[in-house]
PDB file of C-alpha atoms and ligand atoms in Angstrom:
ATOM      1  CA  MET A   1      14.420  -1.168 -13.665  1.00 65.00           C
ATOM      2  CA  SER A   2      12.334  -3.515 -11.502  1.00 94.00           C
ATOM      3  CA  ASP A   3      10.638  -2.268  -8.350  1.00 98.00           C
ATOM      4  CA  HIS A   4      12.863  -1.721  -5.363  1.00 98.00           C
ATOM      5  CA  ILE A   5      13.440   0.343  -2.241  1.00 98.00           C
ATOM      6  CA  ILE A   6      16.716   2.027  -1.316  1.00 98.00           C
ATOM      7  CA  ARG A   7      17.396   2.289   2.422  1.00 98.00           C
ATOM      8  CA  ALA A   8      19.846   4.920   3.589  1.00 98.00           C
ATOM      9  CA  THR A   9      20.957   7.083   6.477  1.00 98.00           C
ATOM     10  CA  ALA A  10      22.429  10.577   6.575  1.00 97.00           C
ATOM     11  CA  ALA A  11      23.773  13.210   8.967  1.00 95.00           C
ATOM     12  CA  ASP A  12      25.628  10.771  11.222  1.00 95.00           C
ATOM     13  CA  GLY A  13      22.687   8.401  11.364  1.00 95.00           C
ATOM     14  CA  SER A  14      20.306  11.068  12.691  1.00 96.00           C
ATOM     15  CA  ILE A  15      18.309  10.880   9.434  1.00 97.00           C
ATOM     16  CA  ARG A  16      16.940   7.727   7.915  1.00 97.00           C
ATOM     17  CA  ALA A  17      15.615   7.638   4.382  1.00 98.00           C
ATOM     18  CA  PHE A  18      13.765   5.268   2.085  1.00 98.00           C
ATOM     19  CA  CYS A  19      13.106   5.831  -1.607  1.00 98.00           C
ATOM     20  CA  ALA A  20      11.147   3.441  -3.826  1.00 98.00           C
ATOM     21  CA  THR A  21      10.279   2.946  -7.454  1.00 98.00           C
ATOM     22  CA  THR A  22       7.049   0.939  -7.724  1.00 98.00           C
ATOM     23  CA  ARG A  23       5.763   1.231 -11.284  1.00 98.00           C
ATOM     24  CA  ASP A  24       5.411  -2.496 -11.923  1.00 98.00           C
ATOM     25  CA  LEU A  25       3.547  -3.306  -8.723  1.00 98.00           C
ATOM     26  CA  VAL A  26       1.159  -0.378  -9.130  1.00 98.00           C
ATOM     27  CA  GLU A  27       0.497  -1.362 -12.748  1.00 98.00           C
ATOM     28  CA  TYR A  28      -0.112  -4.945 -11.594  1.00 98.00           C
ATOM     29  CA  ALA A  29      -2.617  -3.691  -8.997  1.00 98.00           C
ATOM     30  CA  ARG A  30      -4.308  -1.490 -11.605  1.00 98.00           C
ATOM     31  CA  ALA A  31      -4.763  -4.450 -13.951  1.00 97.00           C
ATOM     32  CA  CYS A  32      -5.940  -6.753 -11.091  1.00 95.00           C
ATOM     33  CA  HIS A  33      -8.625  -4.382  -9.910  1.00 97.00           C
ATOM     34  CA  ASN A  34      -9.326  -2.609 -13.226  1.00 97.00           C
ATOM     35  CA  THR A  35      -9.115   0.748 -11.454  1.00 98.00           C
ATOM     36  CA  SER A  36      -9.996   4.152 -12.898  1.00 98.00           C
ATOM     37  CA  PRO A  37      -7.078   6.656 -13.006  1.00 97.00           C
ATOM     38  CA  VAL A  38      -7.941   8.451  -9.752  1.00 98.00           C
ATOM     39  CA  VAL A  39      -8.329   5.109  -7.938  1.00 98.00           C
ATOM     40  CA  THR A  40      -5.065   3.856  -9.469  1.00 98.00           C
ATOM     41  CA  ALA A  41      -3.364   6.975  -8.057  1.00 98.00           C
ATOM     42  CA  ALA A  42      -4.829   6.466  -4.558  1.00 98.00           C
ATOM     43  CA  LEU A  43      -4.158   2.722  -4.483  1.00 98.00           C
ATOM     44  CA  GLY A  44      -0.684   3.193  -5.999  1.00 98.00           C
ATOM     45  CA  ARG A  45       0.316   5.845  -3.457  1.00 98.00           C
ATOM     46  CA  LEU A  46      -0.859   3.709  -0.537  1.00 98.00           C
ATOM     47  CA  LEU A  47       0.801   0.562  -1.957  1.00 98.00           C
ATOM     48  CA  THR A  48       4.070   2.474  -2.298  1.00 98.00           C
ATOM     49  CA  ALA A  49       3.846   3.743   1.293  1.00 98.00           C
ATOM     50  CA  GLY A  50       2.943   0.209   2.397  1.00 98.00           C
ATOM     51  CA  ALA A  51       5.942  -1.306   0.624  1.00 98.00           C
ATOM     52  CA  ILE A  52       8.310   1.171   2.302  1.00 98.00           C
ATOM     53  CA  MET A  53       6.701   0.895   5.742  1.00 98.00           C
ATOM     54  CA  GLY A  54       6.590  -2.897   5.359  1.00 97.00           C
ATOM     55  CA  SER A  55      10.338  -2.904   4.838  1.00 97.00           C
ATOM     56  CA  MET A  56      10.769  -0.802   8.013  1.00 96.00           C
ATOM     57  CA  GLN A  57       9.392  -3.674  10.108  1.00 94.00           C
ATOM     58  CA  LYS A  58      11.876  -5.508  12.250  1.00 90.00           C
ATOM     59  CA  SER A  59      10.876  -9.177  12.294  1.00 92.00           C
ATOM     60  CA  GLU A  60      10.052 -11.501   9.450  1.00 91.00           C
ATOM     61  CA  GLY A  61       6.510 -12.277  10.617  1.00 92.00           C
ATOM     62  CA  ASP A  62       5.510  -8.634  11.189  1.00 95.00           C
ATOM     63  CA  LEU A  63       2.532  -7.444   9.195  1.00 96.00           C
ATOM     64  CA  LEU A  64       1.600  -3.849   8.427  1.00 97.00           C
ATOM     65  CA  THR A  65      -1.880  -2.721   7.394  1.00 98.00           C
ATOM     66  CA  LEU A  66      -2.781   0.752   6.111  1.00 98.00           C
ATOM     67  CA  GLN A  67      -6.453   1.637   5.936  1.00 98.00           C
ATOM     68  CA  LEU A  68      -7.856   4.756   4.355  1.00 98.00           C
ATOM     69  CA  ARG A  69     -11.533   5.403   5.051  1.00 98.00           C
ATOM     70  CA  GLY A  70     -13.499   8.356   3.783  1.00 98.00           C
ATOM     71  CA  ASP A  71     -16.901   9.743   2.862  1.00 98.00           C
ATOM     72  CA  GLY A  72     -15.914  10.182  -0.789  1.00 98.00           C
ATOM     73  CA  PRO A  73     -17.041   7.957  -3.690  1.00 98.00           C
ATOM     74  CA  MET A  74     -14.045   5.594  -3.380  1.00 98.00           C
ATOM     75  CA  LYS A  75     -14.954   4.954   0.297  1.00 98.00           C
ATOM     76  CA  GLY A  76     -11.580   3.438   1.168  1.00 98.00           C
ATOM     77  CA  VAL A  77      -8.360   1.638   0.312  1.00 98.00           C
ATOM     78  CA  THR A  78      -6.689  -1.174   2.247  1.00 98.00           C
ATOM     79  CA  VAL A  79      -3.039  -2.191   1.879  1.00 98.00           C
ATOM     80  CA  THR A  80      -1.010  -4.784   3.747  1.00 98.00           C
ATOM     81  CA  ALA A  81       2.717  -5.426   3.598  1.00 98.00           C
ATOM     82  CA  ASP A  82       5.123  -7.874   5.170  1.00 97.00           C
ATOM     83  CA  ALA A  83       8.676  -7.210   6.332  1.00 96.00           C
ATOM     84  CA  GLY A  84       9.982  -8.451   2.986  1.00 96.00           C
ATOM     85  CA  ALA A  85       8.215  -5.531   1.236  1.00 97.00           C
ATOM     86  CA  ASN A  86       5.657  -7.845  -0.364  1.00 98.00           C
ATOM     87  CA  VAL A  87       2.575  -5.694  -0.667  1.00 98.00           C
ATOM     88  CA  LYS A  88      -1.059  -6.122  -1.698  1.00 98.00           C
ATOM     89  CA  GLY A  89      -4.115  -3.914  -1.620  1.00 98.00           C
ATOM     90  CA  TYR A  90      -7.547  -3.112  -2.892  1.00 98.00           C
ATOM     91  CA  PRO A  91      -9.914  -0.137  -3.199  1.00 98.00           C
ATOM     92  CA  ASN A  92     -13.491  -0.350  -1.921  1.00 98.00           C
ATOM     93  CA  VAL A  93     -14.794   1.168  -5.161  1.00 98.00           C
ATOM     94  CA  ALA A  94     -12.553   0.734  -8.212  1.00 97.00           C
ATOM     95  CA  ASP A  95     -14.294   2.736 -10.934  1.00 97.00           C
ATOM     96  CA  VAL A  96     -14.608   6.261  -9.515  1.00 97.00           C
ATOM     97  CA  ILE A  97     -14.423   8.977 -12.153  1.00 96.00           C
ATOM     98  CA  LEU A  98     -13.924  12.571 -10.976  1.00 96.00           C
ATOM     99  CA  PRO A  99     -12.958  15.803 -12.735  1.00 95.00           C
ATOM    100  CA  ALA A 100      -9.349  16.942 -12.209  1.00 95.00           C
ATOM    101  CA  ASN A 101      -8.679  19.089  -9.137  1.00 95.00           C
ATOM    102  CA  SER A 102      -7.819  22.801  -9.214  1.00 94.00           C
ATOM    103  CA  LYS A 103      -4.191  21.955 -10.059  1.00 93.00           C
ATOM    104  CA  GLY A 104      -5.277  19.826 -13.028  1.00 92.00           C
ATOM    105  CA  LYS A 105      -4.279  16.624 -11.215  1.00 94.00           C
ATOM    106  CA  LEU A 106      -6.146  13.433 -10.377  1.00 96.00           C
ATOM    107  CA  ASP A 107      -8.390  14.349  -7.432  1.00 97.00           C
ATOM    108  CA  VAL A 108      -7.310  11.699  -4.913  1.00 97.00           C
ATOM    109  CA  ALA A 109      -8.485  13.808  -1.942  1.00 97.00           C
ATOM    110  CA  GLY A 110     -11.897  14.209  -3.582  1.00 97.00           C
ATOM    111  CA  ALA A 111     -12.188  10.467  -4.217  1.00 98.00           C
ATOM    112  CA  ILE A 112     -11.437   9.642  -0.572  1.00 98.00           C
ATOM    113  CA  GLY A 113     -13.262  12.582   1.025  1.00 97.00           C
ATOM    114  CA  PRO A 114     -13.043  13.503   4.703  1.00 98.00           C
ATOM    115  CA  GLY A 115     -11.997  10.486   6.735  1.00 98.00           C
ATOM    116  CA  SER A 116      -9.179   8.769   8.532  1.00 98.00           C
ATOM    117  CA  LEU A 117      -5.946   6.859   8.079  1.00 98.00           C
ATOM    118  CA  THR A 118      -5.332   3.844  10.299  1.00 98.00           C
ATOM    119  CA  VAL A 119      -1.966   2.120  10.687  1.00 98.00           C
ATOM    120  CA  ILE A 120      -2.010  -1.375  12.176  1.00 97.00           C
ATOM    121  CA  LYS A 121       1.246  -3.105  13.074  1.00 96.00           C
ATOM    122  CA  ASP A 122       0.886  -6.761  13.933  1.00 95.00           C
ATOM    123  CA  MET A 123       4.119  -7.879  15.544  1.00 92.00           C
ATOM    124  CA  GLY A 124       2.783 -11.227  16.739  1.00 88.00           C
ATOM    125  CA  LEU A 125       1.948  -9.843  20.194  1.00 88.00           C
ATOM    126  CA  LYS A 126      -1.449 -10.277  21.825  1.00 88.00           C
ATOM    127  CA  ASP A 127      -2.679  -6.921  20.581  1.00 91.00           C
ATOM    128  CA  PRO A 128      -1.478  -5.207  17.444  1.00 94.00           C
ATOM    129  CA  TYR A 129      -0.363  -1.572  17.566  1.00 95.00           C
ATOM    130  CA  VAL A 130      -3.091   0.662  16.112  1.00 96.00           C
ATOM    131  CA  GLY A 131      -2.569   4.343  15.279  1.00 96.00           C
ATOM    132  CA  MET A 132      -5.213   6.527  13.690  1.00 97.00           C
ATOM    133  CA  VAL A 133      -5.246  10.097  12.399  1.00 97.00           C
ATOM    134  CA  GLU A 134      -7.926  12.195  10.765  1.00 98.00           C
ATOM    135  CA  LEU A 135      -7.061  12.993   7.165  1.00 98.00           C
ATOM    136  CA  ILE A 136      -5.594  16.476   6.932  1.00 97.00           C
ATOM    137  CA  SER A 137      -5.284  16.547   3.133  1.00 96.00           C
ATOM    138  CA  GLY A 138      -6.529  13.257   1.663  1.00 96.00           C
ATOM    139  CA  GLU A 139      -3.613  13.236  -0.787  1.00 97.00           C
ATOM    140  CA  ILE A 140      -2.064  10.468   1.370  1.00 98.00           C
ATOM    141  CA  ALA A 141       1.591  11.626   1.545  1.00 98.00           C
ATOM    142  CA  GLU A 142       0.781  14.604   3.810  1.00 97.00           C
ATOM    143  CA  ASP A 143      -1.537  12.403   5.867  1.00 98.00           C
ATOM    144  CA  LEU A 144       1.189   9.828   6.420  1.00 98.00           C
ATOM    145  CA  ALA A 145       3.699  12.546   7.359  1.00 97.00           C
ATOM    146  CA  TYR A 146       1.144  13.827   9.871  1.00 97.00           C
ATOM    147  CA  TYR A 147       0.653  10.275  11.196  1.00 98.00           C
ATOM    148  CA  PHE A 148       4.408   9.738  11.716  1.00 97.00           C
ATOM    149  CA  THR A 149       4.835  13.095  13.403  1.00 95.00           C
ATOM    150  CA  SER A 150       1.764  13.009  15.663  1.00 95.00           C
ATOM    151  CA  SER A 151       1.274   9.279  16.351  1.00 95.00           C
ATOM    152  CA  GLU A 152       4.843   7.957  16.321  1.00 95.00           C
ATOM    153  CA  GLN A 153       6.530  11.265  17.304  1.00 95.00           C
ATOM    154  CA  VAL A 154       8.982  10.891  14.416  1.00 95.00           C
ATOM    155  CA  PRO A 155       9.094  14.063  12.286  1.00 95.00           C
ATOM    156  CA  SER A 156       8.893  12.776   8.719  1.00 96.00           C
ATOM    157  CA  ALA A 157       8.700  13.952   5.144  1.00 96.00           C
ATOM    158  CA  VAL A 158       6.686  11.774   2.766  1.00 98.00           C
ATOM    159  CA  MET A 159       6.406  12.030  -1.016  1.00 98.00           C
ATOM    160  CA  LEU A 160       4.259   9.633  -3.045  1.00 98.00           C
ATOM    161  CA  GLY A 161       3.322   9.757  -6.708  1.00 97.00           C
ATOM    162  CA  VAL A 162       1.690   7.857  -9.553  1.00 98.00           C
ATOM    163  CA  LEU A 163       1.917   9.112 -13.125  1.00 97.00           C
ATOM    164  CA  MET A 164      -0.402   7.713 -15.798  1.00 96.00           C
ATOM    165  CA  GLU A 165       0.202   7.056 -19.477  1.00 97.00           C
ATOM    166  CA  LYS A 166      -2.334   8.460 -21.946  1.00 95.00           C
ATOM    167  CA  ASN A 167      -3.908   4.978 -22.171  1.00 96.00           C
ATOM    168  CA  ASN A 168      -4.373   5.004 -18.347  1.00 95.00           C
ATOM    169  CA  THR A 169      -1.743   2.391 -17.599  1.00 97.00           C
ATOM    170  CA  VAL A 170       0.901   3.354 -15.034  1.00 98.00           C
ATOM    171  CA  LYS A 171       3.924   5.225 -16.385  1.00 98.00           C
ATOM    172  CA  GLN A 172       5.772   5.954 -13.130  1.00 98.00           C
ATOM    173  CA  ALA A 173       5.175   5.326  -9.462  1.00 98.00           C
ATOM    174  CA  GLY A 174       7.297   5.771  -6.403  1.00 98.00           C
ATOM    175  CA  GLY A 175       7.795   7.465  -3.104  1.00 98.00           C
ATOM    176  CA  LEU A 176      10.107   8.437  -0.333  1.00 98.00           C
ATOM    177  CA  ILE A 177      10.014   8.657   3.429  1.00 98.00           C
ATOM    178  CA  ILE A 178      12.697  10.651   5.243  1.00 98.00           C
ATOM    179  CA  GLN A 179      12.672  10.673   9.051  1.00 97.00           C
ATOM    180  CA  ALA A 180      14.488  12.755  11.638  1.00 96.00           C
ATOM    181  CA  LEU A 181      15.526  10.475  14.481  1.00 95.00           C
ATOM    182  CA  PRO A 182      16.200  11.674  18.038  1.00 91.00           C
ATOM    183  CA  GLY A 183      19.526  13.470  17.849  1.00 90.00           C
ATOM    184  CA  ALA A 184      18.885  15.175  14.530  1.00 94.00           C
ATOM    185  CA  SER A 185      19.957  18.795  14.998  1.00 94.00           C
ATOM    186  CA  ASP A 186      17.715  21.741  14.106  1.00 93.00           C
ATOM    187  CA  GLU A 187      20.291  22.664  11.499  1.00 93.00           C
ATOM    188  CA  VAL A 188      20.046  19.256   9.827  1.00 92.00           C
ATOM    189  CA  ILE A 189      16.240  19.375   9.874  1.00 92.00           C
ATOM    190  CA  SER A 190      15.966  22.884   8.445  1.00 93.00           C
ATOM    191  CA  GLY A 191      18.529  22.026   5.773  1.00 92.00           C
ATOM    192  CA  LEU A 192      16.479  19.000   4.823  1.00 93.00           C
ATOM    193  CA  GLU A 193      13.255  20.993   4.737  1.00 93.00           C
ATOM    194  CA  GLN A 194      14.899  23.486   2.408  1.00 94.00           C
ATOM    195  CA  LYS A 195      16.094  20.737   0.064  1.00 94.00           C
ATOM    196  CA  LEU A 196      12.691  19.071   0.020  1.00 95.00           C
ATOM    197  CA  SER A 197      10.869  22.305  -0.768  1.00 94.00           C
ATOM    198  CA  ALA A 198      13.069  22.717  -3.845  1.00 94.00           C
ATOM    199  CA  VAL A 199      12.806  19.227  -5.397  1.00 95.00           C
ATOM    200  CA  PRO A 200      10.234  18.483  -8.111  1.00 96.00           C
ATOM    201  CA  SER A 201       7.462  15.916  -7.584  1.00 96.00           C
ATOM    202  CA  MET A 202       8.346  12.251  -7.130  1.00 97.00           C
ATOM    203  CA  THR A 203       6.938  11.235 -10.506  1.00 96.00           C
ATOM    204  CA  LYS A 204       8.712  14.090 -12.265  1.00 97.00           C
ATOM    205  CA  MET A 205      12.066  12.933 -10.898  1.00 97.00           C
ATOM    206  CA  LEU A 206      11.348   9.311 -11.828  1.00 97.00           C
ATOM    207  CA  ASP A 207      10.117  10.375 -15.263  1.00 97.00           C
ATOM    208  CA  GLU A 208      13.390  12.249 -15.798  1.00 97.00           C
ATOM    209  CA  GLY A 209      15.012   8.834 -15.435  1.00 97.00           C
ATOM    210  CA  LYS A 210      16.347   9.299 -11.917  1.00 97.00           C
ATOM    211  CA  SER A 211      16.808   6.180  -9.806  1.00 97.00           C
ATOM    212  CA  PRO A 212      15.777   6.126  -6.115  1.00 98.00           C
ATOM    213  CA  GLU A 213      19.479   6.302  -5.262  1.00 98.00           C
ATOM    214  CA  GLU A 214      19.942   9.430  -7.399  1.00 97.00           C
ATOM    215  CA  ILE A 215      16.842  11.029  -5.865  1.00 98.00           C
ATOM    216  CA  LEU A 216      18.194  10.479  -2.356  1.00 97.00           C
ATOM    217  CA  THR A 217      21.576  11.807  -3.486  1.00 97.00           C
ATOM    218  CA  ASP A 218      19.870  14.993  -4.765  1.00 96.00           C
ATOM    219  CA  ILE A 219      18.263  15.525  -1.367  1.00 96.00           C
ATOM    220  CA  LEU A 220      20.859  14.194   1.080  1.00 96.00           C
ATOM    221  CA  GLY A 221      24.036  13.986  -0.985  1.00 94.00           C
ATOM    222  CA  ASP A 222      25.770  16.763   0.939  1.00 91.00           C
ATOM    223  CA  SER A 223      24.671  15.397   4.340  1.00 93.00           C
ATOM    224  CA  ASP A 224      26.902  12.333   4.495  1.00 94.00           C
ATOM    225  CA  LEU A 225      24.408  10.030   2.714  1.00 97.00           C
ATOM    226  CA  GLN A 226      25.083   6.337   3.317  1.00 98.00           C
ATOM    227  CA  ILE A 227      23.200   3.876   1.110  1.00 97.00           C
ATOM    228  CA  LEU A 228      22.600   0.782   3.241  1.00 97.00           C
ATOM    229  CA  ASP A 229      20.803  -1.645   0.972  1.00 96.00           C
ATOM    230  CA  THR A 230      18.422  -2.298  -1.903  1.00 98.00           C
ATOM    231  CA  ILE A 231      15.219  -4.177  -1.117  1.00 97.00           C
ATOM    232  CA  PRO A 232      13.196  -5.718  -3.951  1.00 98.00           C
ATOM    233  CA  THR A 233       9.453  -5.061  -3.666  1.00 98.00           C
ATOM    234  CA  GLY A 234       6.397  -6.385  -5.476  1.00 98.00           C
ATOM    235  CA  PHE A 235       2.664  -7.063  -5.403  1.00 98.00           C
ATOM    236  CA  LYS A 236       2.151 -10.483  -3.896  1.00 97.00           C
ATOM    237  CA  CYS A 237      -1.071 -12.056  -2.703  1.00 95.00           C
ATOM    238  CA  ASN A 238      -0.906 -15.127  -0.512  1.00 91.00           C
ATOM    239  CA  CYS A 239      -4.456 -16.333  -1.110  1.00 94.00           C
ATOM    240  CA  ASP A 240      -5.007 -19.971  -2.040  1.00 94.00           C
ATOM    241  CA  ARG A 241      -7.802 -22.507  -2.260  1.00 94.00           C
ATOM    242  CA  GLU A 242      -7.283 -23.661   1.289  1.00 92.00           C
ATOM    243  CA  ARG A 243      -7.825 -20.163   2.693  1.00 90.00           C
ATOM    244  CA  VAL A 244     -10.966 -19.726   0.607  1.00 91.00           C
ATOM    245  CA  GLU A 245     -12.229 -23.100   1.848  1.00 92.00           C
ATOM    246  CA  LYS A 246     -11.850 -21.788   5.392  1.00 92.00           C
ATOM    247  CA  VAL A 247     -14.087 -18.867   4.463  1.00 90.00           C
ATOM    248  CA  ILE A 248     -16.723 -21.319   3.208  1.00 91.00           C
ATOM    249  CA  ILE A 249     -16.421 -23.399   6.383  1.00 93.00           C
ATOM    250  CA  SER A 250     -16.898 -20.258   8.474  1.00 93.00           C
ATOM    251  CA  LEU A 251     -20.326 -19.774   6.829  1.00 91.00           C
ATOM    252  CA  GLY A 252     -21.578 -22.828   8.735  1.00 93.00           C
ATOM    253  CA  LYS A 253     -23.280 -26.084   7.758  1.00 92.00           C
ATOM    254  CA  LYS A 254     -26.695 -24.590   7.123  1.00 93.00           C
ATOM    255  CA  GLU A 255     -25.400 -22.019   4.641  1.00 92.00           C
ATOM    256  CA  ILE A 256     -23.222 -24.583   2.834  1.00 93.00           C
ATOM    257  CA  LYS A 257     -26.204 -26.949   2.515  1.00 93.00           C
ATOM    258  CA  LYS A 258     -28.227 -24.121   0.996  1.00 92.00           C
ATOM    259  CA  MET A 259     -25.493 -23.447  -1.591  1.00 91.00           C
ATOM    260  CA  MET A 260     -25.297 -27.169  -2.414  1.00 91.00           C
ATOM    261  CA  ASP A 261     -29.054 -27.417  -2.885  1.00 91.00           C
ATOM    262  CA  GLU A 262     -28.958 -24.565  -5.376  1.00 92.00           C
ATOM    263  CA  GLY A 263     -26.946 -26.926  -7.576  1.00 90.00           C
ATOM    264  CA  GLU A 264     -24.767 -24.168  -9.054  1.00 92.00           C
ATOM    265  CA  PRO A 265     -21.011 -23.688  -8.664  1.00 93.00           C
ATOM    266  CA  VAL A 266     -20.143 -20.985  -6.115  1.00 92.00           C
ATOM    267  CA  GLU A 267     -17.556 -18.321  -6.946  1.00 93.00           C
ATOM    268  CA  LEU A 268     -15.499 -16.612  -4.266  1.00 92.00           C
ATOM    269  CA  LYS A 269     -13.183 -13.745  -5.047  1.00 92.00           C
ATOM    270  CA  CYS A 270     -10.043 -12.678  -3.192  1.00 93.00           C
ATOM    271  CA  HIS A 271     -10.417  -8.996  -2.182  1.00 92.00           C
ATOM    272  CA  PHE A 272      -6.731  -8.344  -2.576  1.00 95.00           C
ATOM    273  CA  CYS A 273      -5.995  -9.770  -6.031  1.00 94.00           C
ATOM    274  CA  ASN A 274      -9.449 -10.476  -7.490  1.00 92.00           C
ATOM    275  CA  LYS A 275      -8.581 -14.097  -8.189  1.00 93.00           C
ATOM    276  CA  VAL A 276     -11.748 -16.191  -8.501  1.00 94.00           C
ATOM    277  CA  TYR A 277     -12.074 -19.561  -6.768  1.00 95.00           C
ATOM    278  CA  GLU A 278     -14.878 -21.791  -7.990  1.00 95.00           C
ATOM    279  CA  PHE A 279     -16.439 -24.562  -5.913  1.00 94.00           C
ATOM    280  CA  SER A 280     -18.770 -27.078  -7.584  1.00 93.00           C
ATOM    281  CA  PRO A 281     -21.785 -28.465  -5.679  1.00 92.00           C
ATOM    282  CA  LYS A 282     -19.824 -31.731  -5.409  1.00 92.00           C
ATOM    283  CA  GLU A 283     -16.837 -29.958  -3.794  1.00 93.00           C
ATOM    284  CA  LEU A 284     -19.207 -28.123  -1.449  1.00 93.00           C
ATOM    285  CA  GLY A 285     -20.655 -31.530  -0.552  1.00 93.00           C
ATOM    286  CA  LYS A 286     -17.209 -32.795   0.385  1.00 93.00           C
ATOM    287  CA  ILE A 287     -16.630 -29.773   2.652  1.00 92.00           C
ATOM    288  CA  TYR A 288     -20.094 -30.315   4.154  1.00 92.00           C
ATOM    289  CA  GLU A 289     -19.381 -33.974   4.899  1.00 92.00           C
ATOM    290  CA  ARG A 290     -16.144 -33.084   6.664  1.00 88.00           C
ATOM    291  CA  LEU A 291     -17.949 -30.782   9.104  1.00 85.00           C
TER     292      LEU A 291
HETATM  293 ZN1  LIG B 301      -5.500 -13.029  -3.561  1.00 64.15          ZN
END
């Protein structure tokens, strides 16, 4: 089953729900960045949230950025997503190794440490929307739920999970976001809370072979669940040589001359996908001449 997001509503449209399976894109990110298991879990959870929140955007050109920053050894994770649920991301430190937490799980909160979550929505206006919350758990799902509730005033439930194989590749990944819109009755909300407190973890449900549609049916099936559509999602970086050239140009003539005089090819790496772009002294010379 390739990665996708199911979009649905329930309770007369007063609830909206998204559920995603994202194993392939998280595994792709793991391989790109050669992440340790705890970093794979953090990056995978944020990529999954990014894919879903990307798909929530209204216009084609809208761009969402999620930034986790913390005092822990991983320092941070950055994810961006477009309205087509194309997502990309990178950790600041990819090889963090930590002992399991008290529940025997990958210690994502420990890797991030105390810090903040920033949500940037660039809708092509003069200033992007920026919302920031302090991390309340560091496990990401709770932090995002807190962000939606406090910053956007939309009470939300968020579940995110990444399950590793014994060889540290990604076995399962996915997530869900369920939101109570204005008009959702207290009865609907408390019923939903009850359902959510009884379901197993995201990765457990996926590992049992449940599809996102079946997971939403388990939670909202008796609340007039309406599946609206299926949105494909994937890891996609839009870097290319031209963009990297612009980075070189931004260094200025003096710096480019210095690199040329060193007589060695220069390597530049894309943060998001780790692709390496090499520029020979001759190519640098051509850029220099154009300036
Ligand atoms: Zn790239």
